[in-house]
């Protein structure tokens, strides 16, 4: 692994996370679309120096504006990278759509349920273990703005791996293969 | 290769996964929600917005004034400039003029303000960026960073959406506009989330033409504080009015923009300070060299007599079309480089208030500064660039002409 891409929708805290992982450099604002070009930095991972890229926010892999185009191109160029899919814990379903797209494309994914504090305030609980079982990729919880959970995120980045969308379809619901859509 | 899911299948799967893993408990409204409600409901939100913007404007004025008038005018005016003039008095004339300025300023009988009147690279050239503009942009960047990081900007966008729709713009336009008031360069970048080329082009053209940057505002606040209200009002009329016109005449779609409104957050001071510093650093690295270069060019044109020739050539044109005296020529010459410098060079004492007002408006509309122009080259294709320049030239004549006619009618 030589590159880490931070991907996710706008305003889920990718740039805050980036600043923690790769030091200074990215500007962060509390409105969507602050990162319109990507920011690049380095971090140490298992004793090796790897590139970290803060990709502009995107809702899906079908780009709708210029910032999203940058994001999708970036992803296509970095086929072998580890993709950290950052999700707002209070809006899991929105982020999961992108996560599934990333998994379908065969990327090595690790899910970061960020903004866990916002979810907690809104009384939303996410069963991360079950989510990890279903998706077959690591799922960690962070509050990037306060620096919480970053250690776990970094230590589990190595576990990021491609997962099969079909096996996810089978595992969900715990019954296996009942989906009428497949 | 596995078979890819369709959009519906994927959402279906998302649904099933969340059903199994996410539990949404009873929601208890918090203070944060109450604040969020108050700030976007028009009845309470509009007064709140006015109060917020007025508060920040006051802070900006006080902060910038404290440093400039309280400190730097004295340092430069009574210490640095006279000291430098004395030390360098032995230089050949041309070098003295470029580095220090007009010798007449240092004669006994001169009573004006040497900070502006001198004009040399090491006197006025240093005074403008470090004595005035730095403090203005620092204050603006700080204020904007706070607005950005709390999450107030997107709410302002929601609040203004209905009004802006009447002229075919979107509430989101307020985000790049406010950012441009700090510096047009990040303002242009902030247009990227706009979805269609038409929207981006319109927004960038309006920003480049009608939105003055922090450096310019700082100079206006220092030199023509009484006129600032009128200048902003005129520019706002142009921005809204011609936004409406562009939206009507340009081909293409202007679809609704769906913007995500993030939760309010207490700003992280480390992030605010870093952001303010990064932008200020950009100002120091990009703007200051151009101000110094601009001063050198103007003084060189003066000593060689070229400035008089240019002014003579432009005199008739400036007077007939805009009703501005030829003594404003140096401002127009350096307006290409830096607009703050251009405003600093306006011969304010020799012009009527109305002429100063017209000149400030024209300089704002006038060609974007070099750094902004470089951004336009990056963001727009050549057709759109030509379109922006055409729009700009048209606006100069429309505004210059109309303001001139109003002036004649009013006898100003």
Coordinates of C-alpha atoms in Angstrom, one line a residue, chain B:
Chain B
X1 CA -15.9 -9.1 -12.6
X2 CA -19.1 -9.1 -10.7
X3 CA -22.2 -7.6 -12.1
X4 CA -22.7 -4.0 -11.1
X5 CA -25.9 -3.0 -9.3
X6 CA -28.3 -0.5 -10.7
X7 CA -29.0 2.6 -8.8
X8 CA -32.2 1.3 -7.4
X9 CA -30.7 -2.0 -6.3
X10 CA -27.9 -0.2 -4.6
X11 CA -30.3 2.0 -2.6
X12 CA -32.3 -1.1 -1.8
X13 CA -29.2 -2.7 -0.4
X14 CA -28.3 0.5 1.5
X15 CA -31.8 0.4 3.0
X16 CA -31.4 -3.2 4.2
X17 CA -28.0 -2.6 5.7
X18 CA -29.1 0.5 7.6
X19 CA -32.2 -1.3 8.8
X20 CA -30.0 -3.8 10.4
X21 CA -27.3 -1.6 11.8
X22 CA -28.7 1.8 12.5
X23 CA -31.0 2.6 15.4
X24 CA -32.6 6.0 15.5
X25 CA -33.7 6.9 19.0
X26 CA -36.2 9.5 20.1
X27 CA -34.9 12.9 19.0
X28 CA -34.6 15.6 21.6
X29 CA -34.3 19.1 20.2
X30 CA -31.2 20.9 21.5
X31 CA -30.1 24.5 21.9
X32 CA -28.2 24.0 18.6
X33 CA -31.4 23.2 16.8
X34 CA -33.1 26.2 18.3
X35 CA -30.3 28.5 17.0
X36 CA -30.5 26.8 13.6
X37 CA -34.2 27.5 13.5
X38 CA -34.0 31.1 14.5
X39 CA -31.2 31.8 11.9
X40 CA -33.0 30.4 8.9
X41 CA -36.6 31.5 9.5
X42 CA -37.0 34.8 7.5
X43 CA -38.8 36.7 10.2
X44 CA -36.0 36.2 12.7
X45 CA -33.2 35.2 10.3
X46 CA -33.1 38.4 8.4
X47 CA -32.6 40.7 11.4
X48 CA -30.1 38.1 12.7
X49 CA -28.2 38.2 9.4
X50 CA -28.1 42.0 9.4
X51 CA -26.9 42.0 13.0
X52 CA -24.2 39.5 12.2
X53 CA -22.9 41.3 9.1
X54 CA -23.1 44.7 10.8
X55 CA -21.2 43.4 13.8
X56 CA -18.5 41.9 11.6
X57 CA -18.3 45.1 9.6
X58 CA -17.8 47.2 12.7
X59 CA -15.1 44.8 13.9
X60 CA -13.4 45.1 10.6
X61 CA -13.4 48.9 10.6
X62 CA -12.2 49.2 14.2
X63 CA -9.5 46.6 13.9
X64 CA -8.1 48.0 10.6
X65 CA -8.4 51.5 11.9
X66 CA -6.6 50.7 15.1
X67 CA -3.5 49.5 13.3
X68 CA -3.5 52.0 10.4
X69 CA -4.4 55.3 12.0
X70 CA -3.3 54.5 15.5
X71 CA 0.0 53.1 14.6
X72 CA 1.3 52.9 11.1
X73 CA 0.5 56.4 9.8
X74 CA 2.7 57.7 12.6
X75 CA 5.5 55.2 12.1
X76 CA 5.7 55.9 8.4
X77 CA 4.8 59.5 8.4
X78 CA 6.9 60.9 11.2
X79 CA 9.7 58.3 11.4
X80 CA 10.4 56.0 8.5
X81 CA 9.7 58.2 5.5
X82 CA 11.6 61.4 6.7
X83 CA 14.5 59.3 7.9
X84 CA 14.7 57.4 4.6
X85 CA 14.5 60.7 2.6
X86 CA 17.4 62.1 4.6
X87 CA 19.5 59.0 4.3
X88 CA 19.0 58.6 0.5
X89 CA 19.1 62.3 -0.3
X90 CA 22.4 61.9 -2.1
X91 CA 21.0 59.4 -4.7
X92 CA 20.7 60.4 -8.3
X93 CA 17.4 62.0 -9.0
X94 CA 15.7 59.1 -10.9
X95 CA 16.7 56.6 -8.2
X96 CA 15.5 58.9 -5.4
X97 CA 12.1 59.4 -7.2
X98 CA 11.6 55.6 -7.7
X99 CA 12.7 54.5 -4.2
X100 CA 11.6 57.5 -2.0
X101 CA 9.4 59.7 -4.2
X102 CA 8.7 63.2 -5.3
X103 CA 11.3 65.6 -3.7
X104 CA 8.6 68.3 -3.4
X105 CA 7.0 66.2 -0.7
X106 CA 10.1 66.6 1.5
X107 CA 10.4 70.4 1.1
X108 CA 9.8 72.5 4.2
X109 CA 6.5 74.0 3.0
X110 CA 4.8 70.7 2.2
X111 CA 1.9 70.1 4.5
X112 CA 0.2 67.0 3.1
X113 CA 0.5 63.4 4.2
X114 CA 3.8 62.0 3.1
X115 CA 2.6 58.4 3.4
X116 CA 0.5 58.7 0.3
X117 CA 2.1 61.7 -1.4
X118 CA 5.7 60.4 -1.6
X119 CA 4.9 57.6 -3.9
X120 CA 8.2 55.7 -3.9
X121 CA 8.7 52.0 -3.6
X122 CA 10.2 52.1 -0.1
X123 CA 7.8 54.8 1.2
X124 CA 4.2 54.6 -0.1
X125 CA 5.0 51.2 -1.7
X126 CA 5.6 49.8 1.8
X127 CA 3.1 51.9 3.6
X128 CA 0.1 50.7 1.6
X129 CA 0.5 47.0 1.9
X130 CA 1.9 46.9 5.4
X131 CA 0.4 50.0 7.0
X132 CA -3.2 49.6 5.6
X133 CA -4.1 46.6 3.5
X134 CA -2.5 43.9 5.6
X135 CA -4.7 44.8 8.6
X136 CA -7.8 45.1 6.5
X137 CA -7.4 41.7 4.9
X138 CA -6.3 40.1 8.2
X139 CA -9.5 41.3 9.8
X140 CA -11.7 40.2 6.9
X141 CA -10.1 36.8 6.6
X142 CA -10.6 36.2 10.3
X143 CA -14.2 37.3 10.2
X144 CA -14.9 35.1 7.1
X145 CA -13.1 32.1 8.6
X146 CA -15.5 32.4 11.6
X147 CA -18.5 32.7 9.4
X148 CA -17.3 29.6 7.4
X149 CA -16.4 27.4 10.3
X150 CA -19.5 27.9 12.4
X151 CA -21.7 26.8 9.5
X152 CA -23.4 30.2 9.2
X153 CA -22.6 30.7 5.5
X154 CA -24.8 27.9 4.1
X155 CA -27.7 29.1 6.3
X156 CA -27.3 32.6 4.9
X157 CA -27.5 31.0 1.5
X158 CA -30.8 29.2 2.4
X159 CA -32.2 32.5 3.9
X160 CA -31.4 34.4 0.7
X161 CA -32.4 31.8 -1.7
X162 CA -36.0 33.1 -2.2
X163 CA -34.8 36.7 -2.8
X164 CA -32.0 35.6 -5.1
X165 CA -34.3 33.4 -7.1
X166 CA -36.3 36.5 -8.2
X167 CA -33.3 37.6 -10.2
X168 CA -32.4 34.1 -11.4
X169 CA -29.5 33.5 -9.0
X170 CA -29.3 31.1 -6.2
X171 CA -28.8 31.6 -2.5
X172 CA -25.5 29.7 -2.8
X173 CA -24.1 32.7 -4.7
X174 CA -23.7 34.4 -1.4
X175 CA -20.9 32.0 -0.4
X176 CA -18.4 32.9 -3.2
X177 CA -19.5 36.5 -3.0
X178 CA -18.7 36.9 0.7
X179 CA -15.4 35.0 0.2
X180 CA -14.6 37.3 -2.6
X181 CA -14.9 40.3 -0.3
X182 CA -11.8 38.9 1.4
X183 CA -10.0 38.0 -1.9
X184 CA -11.4 37.3 -5.3
X185 CA -9.0 34.4 -5.9
X186 CA -10.6 31.9 -3.4
X187 CA -13.9 33.4 -4.4
X188 CA -13.5 32.2 -7.9
X189 CA -12.5 28.7 -6.7
X190 CA -15.6 28.6 -4.5
X191 CA -17.8 28.8 -7.6
X192 CA -16.8 25.2 -8.5
X193 CA -19.8 23.5 -6.7
X194 CA -22.1 25.3 -9.2
X195 CA -23.4 22.7 -11.5
X196 CA -23.7 24.1 -15.0
X197 CA -21.1 26.1 -17.0
X198 CA -23.7 28.9 -17.3
X199 CA -24.0 29.2 -13.6
X200 CA -20.2 29.2 -13.1
X201 CA -19.5 31.7 -15.8
X202 CA -22.2 34.0 -14.6
X203 CA -21.0 33.9 -11.0
X204 CA -17.4 34.3 -11.9
X205 CA -18.1 37.2 -14.2
X206 CA -20.2 38.9 -11.6
X207 CA -17.5 38.4 -8.9
X208 CA -14.7 39.6 -11.1
X209 CA -16.6 42.8 -12.1
X210 CA -18.7 43.8 -9.1
X211 CA -17.1 42.4 -5.9
X212 CA -14.3 44.5 -4.4
X213 CA -11.7 42.6 -2.6
X214 CA -10.5 43.0 1.0
X215 CA -7.4 45.0 -0.1
X216 CA -9.6 47.5 -2.0
X217 CA -12.1 47.8 0.8
X218 CA -9.2 48.5 3.2
X219 CA -8.0 51.3 1.0
X220 CA -11.5 52.7 0.6
X221 CA -12.1 52.5 4.4
X222 CA -8.9 54.5 4.9
X223 CA -9.2 57.1 2.1
X224 CA -12.9 57.6 1.4
X225 CA -14.8 56.2 4.5
X226 CA -17.8 58.5 3.8
X227 CA -18.3 57.1 0.3
X228 CA -18.1 53.4 1.1
X229 CA -21.9 53.0 1.7
X230 CA -22.6 54.5 -1.8
X231 CA -20.0 52.4 -3.5
X232 CA -21.4 49.2 -2.0
X233 CA -24.9 50.2 -2.9
X234 CA -24.0 50.9 -6.5
X235 CA -22.0 47.7 -6.9
X236 CA -24.9 45.7 -5.3
X237 CA -27.3 47.2 -7.8
X238 CA -25.0 46.3 -10.6
X239 CA -24.4 42.8 -9.3
X240 CA -28.1 42.0 -8.9
X241 CA -29.3 43.9 -11.9
X242 CA -26.8 42.5 -14.4
X243 CA -27.0 39.1 -12.7
X244 CA -30.6 39.2 -13.8
X245 CA -29.7 40.4 -17.3
X246 CA -27.0 37.7 -17.8
X247 CA -29.3 35.0 -16.6
X248 CA -31.9 36.1 -19.2
X249 CA -29.5 36.5 -22.2
X250 CA -27.1 33.6 -21.6
X251 CA -28.0 30.2 -23.1
X252 CA -28.0 27.2 -20.9
X253 CA -29.6 25.9 -17.8
X254 CA -29.6 27.3 -14.3
X255 CA -31.0 24.4 -12.3
X256 CA -31.8 24.5 -8.6
X257 CA -28.7 23.9 -6.5
X258 CA -29.2 21.4 -3.7
X259 CA -27.0 22.4 -0.9
X260 CA -26.2 20.5 2.2
X261 CA -26.6 22.5 5.4
X262 CA -24.2 21.2 8.0
X263 CA -24.8 21.3 11.7
X264 CA -23.6 24.4 13.6
X265 CA -20.3 23.8 15.2
X266 CA -18.2 25.7 17.6
X267 CA -15.3 26.9 15.5
X268 CA -11.9 25.3 16.2
X269 CA -9.6 28.2 16.9
X270 CA -6.5 26.3 15.6
X271 CA -8.3 25.9 12.2
X272 CA -9.5 29.5 12.1
X273 CA -6.0 30.8 12.8
X274 CA -4.3 28.5 10.3
X275 CA -6.8 29.5 7.6
X276 CA -6.5 33.2 8.3
X277 CA -2.7 32.8 8.3
X278 CA -2.6 30.8 5.0
X279 CA -4.7 33.5 3.3
X280 CA -2.7 36.3 4.7
X281 CA 0.5 34.6 3.6
X282 CA -1.0 34.4 0.1
X283 CA -1.6 38.1 0.3
X284 CA 2.0 38.9 1.4
X285 CA 3.5 36.6 -1.2
X286 CA 1.3 37.5 -4.2
X287 CA 0.1 41.1 -3.6
X288 CA 3.1 42.9 -2.0
X289 CA 5.5 42.3 -4.9
X290 CA 2.9 43.7 -7.3
X291 CA 2.3 46.8 -5.2
X292 CA 6.0 47.5 -5.1
X293 CA 6.3 46.8 -8.9
X294 CA 3.3 49.1 -9.5
X295 CA 4.9 51.9 -7.5
X296 CA 8.2 51.5 -9.4
X297 CA 6.3 51.7 -12.7
X298 CA 4.3 54.7 -11.8
X299 CA 7.3 56.7 -10.5
X300 CA 9.4 55.6 -13.6
X301 CA 6.6 56.9 -15.9
X302 CA 6.6 60.1 -13.9
X303 CA 10.3 60.9 -14.1
X304 CA 10.5 60.0 -17.8
X305 CA 7.5 62.2 -18.5
X306 CA 5.7 59.3 -20.0
X307 CA 2.9 59.6 -17.5
X308 CA 2.1 63.1 -18.7
X309 CA 2.0 61.9 -22.3
X310 CA -0.4 59.0 -21.4
X311 CA -2.5 61.3 -19.3
X312 CA -2.6 63.9 -22.1
X313 CA -3.7 61.2 -24.6
X314 CA -6.5 60.0 -22.3
X315 CA -7.7 63.4 -21.1
X316 CA -10.4 64.0 -23.6
X317 CA -11.7 60.5 -23.5
X318 CA -11.8 60.3 -19.7
X319 CA -13.4 63.7 -19.4
X320 CA -16.1 63.1 -22.0
X321 CA -17.1 59.6 -21.3
X322 CA -16.6 59.3 -17.5
X323 CA -16.2 62.9 -16.4
X324 CA -13.0 61.9 -14.6
X325 CA -9.9 64.2 -14.7
X326 CA -6.7 63.1 -16.4
X327 CA -4.9 63.1 -13.1
X328 CA -6.6 59.7 -12.4
X329 CA -4.5 58.2 -15.2
X330 CA -1.8 56.7 -12.9
X331 CA -4.5 54.8 -11.1
X332 CA -5.8 53.3 -14.3
X333 CA -2.3 52.3 -15.3
X334 CA -1.6 50.2 -12.2
X335 CA -5.2 49.0 -11.9
X336 CA -4.1 46.0 -13.9
X337 CA -1.6 45.1 -11.3
X338 CA -3.3 45.8 -8.0
X339 CA -6.6 47.6 -7.3
X340 CA -5.6 48.7 -3.7
X341 CA -2.6 50.5 -5.1
X342 CA -4.8 52.0 -7.8
X343 CA -7.2 53.5 -5.2
X344 CA -4.2 54.7 -3.2
X345 CA -3.0 56.6 -6.2
X346 CA -6.2 58.5 -6.9
X347 CA -5.6 62.2 -6.6
X348 CA -8.3 62.6 -4.0
X349 CA -7.5 66.2 -2.9
X350 CA -7.9 67.5 -6.4
X351 CA -11.1 65.7 -7.3
X352 CA -14.7 66.4 -6.3
X353 CA -16.4 63.8 -4.0
X354 CA -18.5 62.7 -6.9
X355 CA -15.4 62.2 -9.2
X356 CA -13.8 60.1 -6.4
X357 CA -16.9 58.0 -6.1
X358 CA -17.0 57.4 -9.9
X359 CA -13.4 56.6 -10.0
X360 CA -13.6 54.1 -7.2
X361 CA -16.6 52.4 -8.9
X362 CA -14.7 52.3 -12.2
X363 CA -11.6 50.9 -10.6
X364 CA -13.6 48.1 -9.0
X365 CA -15.3 47.1 -12.2
X366 CA -12.0 47.6 -14.2
X367 CA -9.9 44.7 -15.2
X368 CA -9.4 42.1 -12.4
X369 CA -6.1 42.1 -10.6
X370 CA -3.4 39.8 -12.1
X371 CA -3.9 37.1 -9.5
X372 CA -7.6 36.9 -10.2
X373 CA -7.0 36.9 -13.9
X374 CA -4.7 34.0 -13.6
X375 CA -7.5 32.2 -11.7
X376 CA -9.9 33.0 -14.6
X377 CA -7.5 31.5 -17.1
X378 CA -7.6 28.3 -15.0
X379 CA -11.3 28.1 -14.5
X380 CA -12.8 29.3 -17.7
X381 CA -12.4 28.4 -21.4
X382 CA -11.2 31.1 -23.8
X383 CA -14.7 31.9 -25.0
X384 CA -15.8 32.5 -21.4
X385 CA -12.7 34.6 -20.8
X386 CA -13.5 36.8 -23.8
X387 CA -17.1 36.9 -22.5
X388 CA -16.0 38.1 -19.1
X389 CA -13.7 40.7 -20.6
X390 CA -16.5 41.9 -22.9
X391 CA -18.9 42.1 -20.0
X392 CA -16.4 44.0 -18.1
X393 CA -15.8 46.6 -20.8
X394 CA -19.5 46.9 -21.3
X395 CA -20.0 47.5 -17.6
X396 CA -17.3 50.2 -17.5
X397 CA -19.0 52.1 -20.2
X398 CA -22.5 51.5 -18.8
X399 CA -21.6 52.5 -15.3
X400 CA -19.1 55.2 -16.2
X401 CA -21.6 56.7 -18.7
X402 CA -24.6 56.5 -16.4
X403 CA -22.8 57.9 -13.4
X404 CA -21.4 60.7 -15.5
X405 CA -24.9 61.5 -16.8
X406 CA -26.4 61.5 -13.3
X407 CA -23.5 63.7 -12.2
X408 CA -24.2 66.2 -15.0
X409 CA -27.9 66.2 -14.3
X410 CA -27.2 66.7 -10.6
X411 CA -24.6 69.4 -11.3
X412 CA -21.9 67.5 -9.3

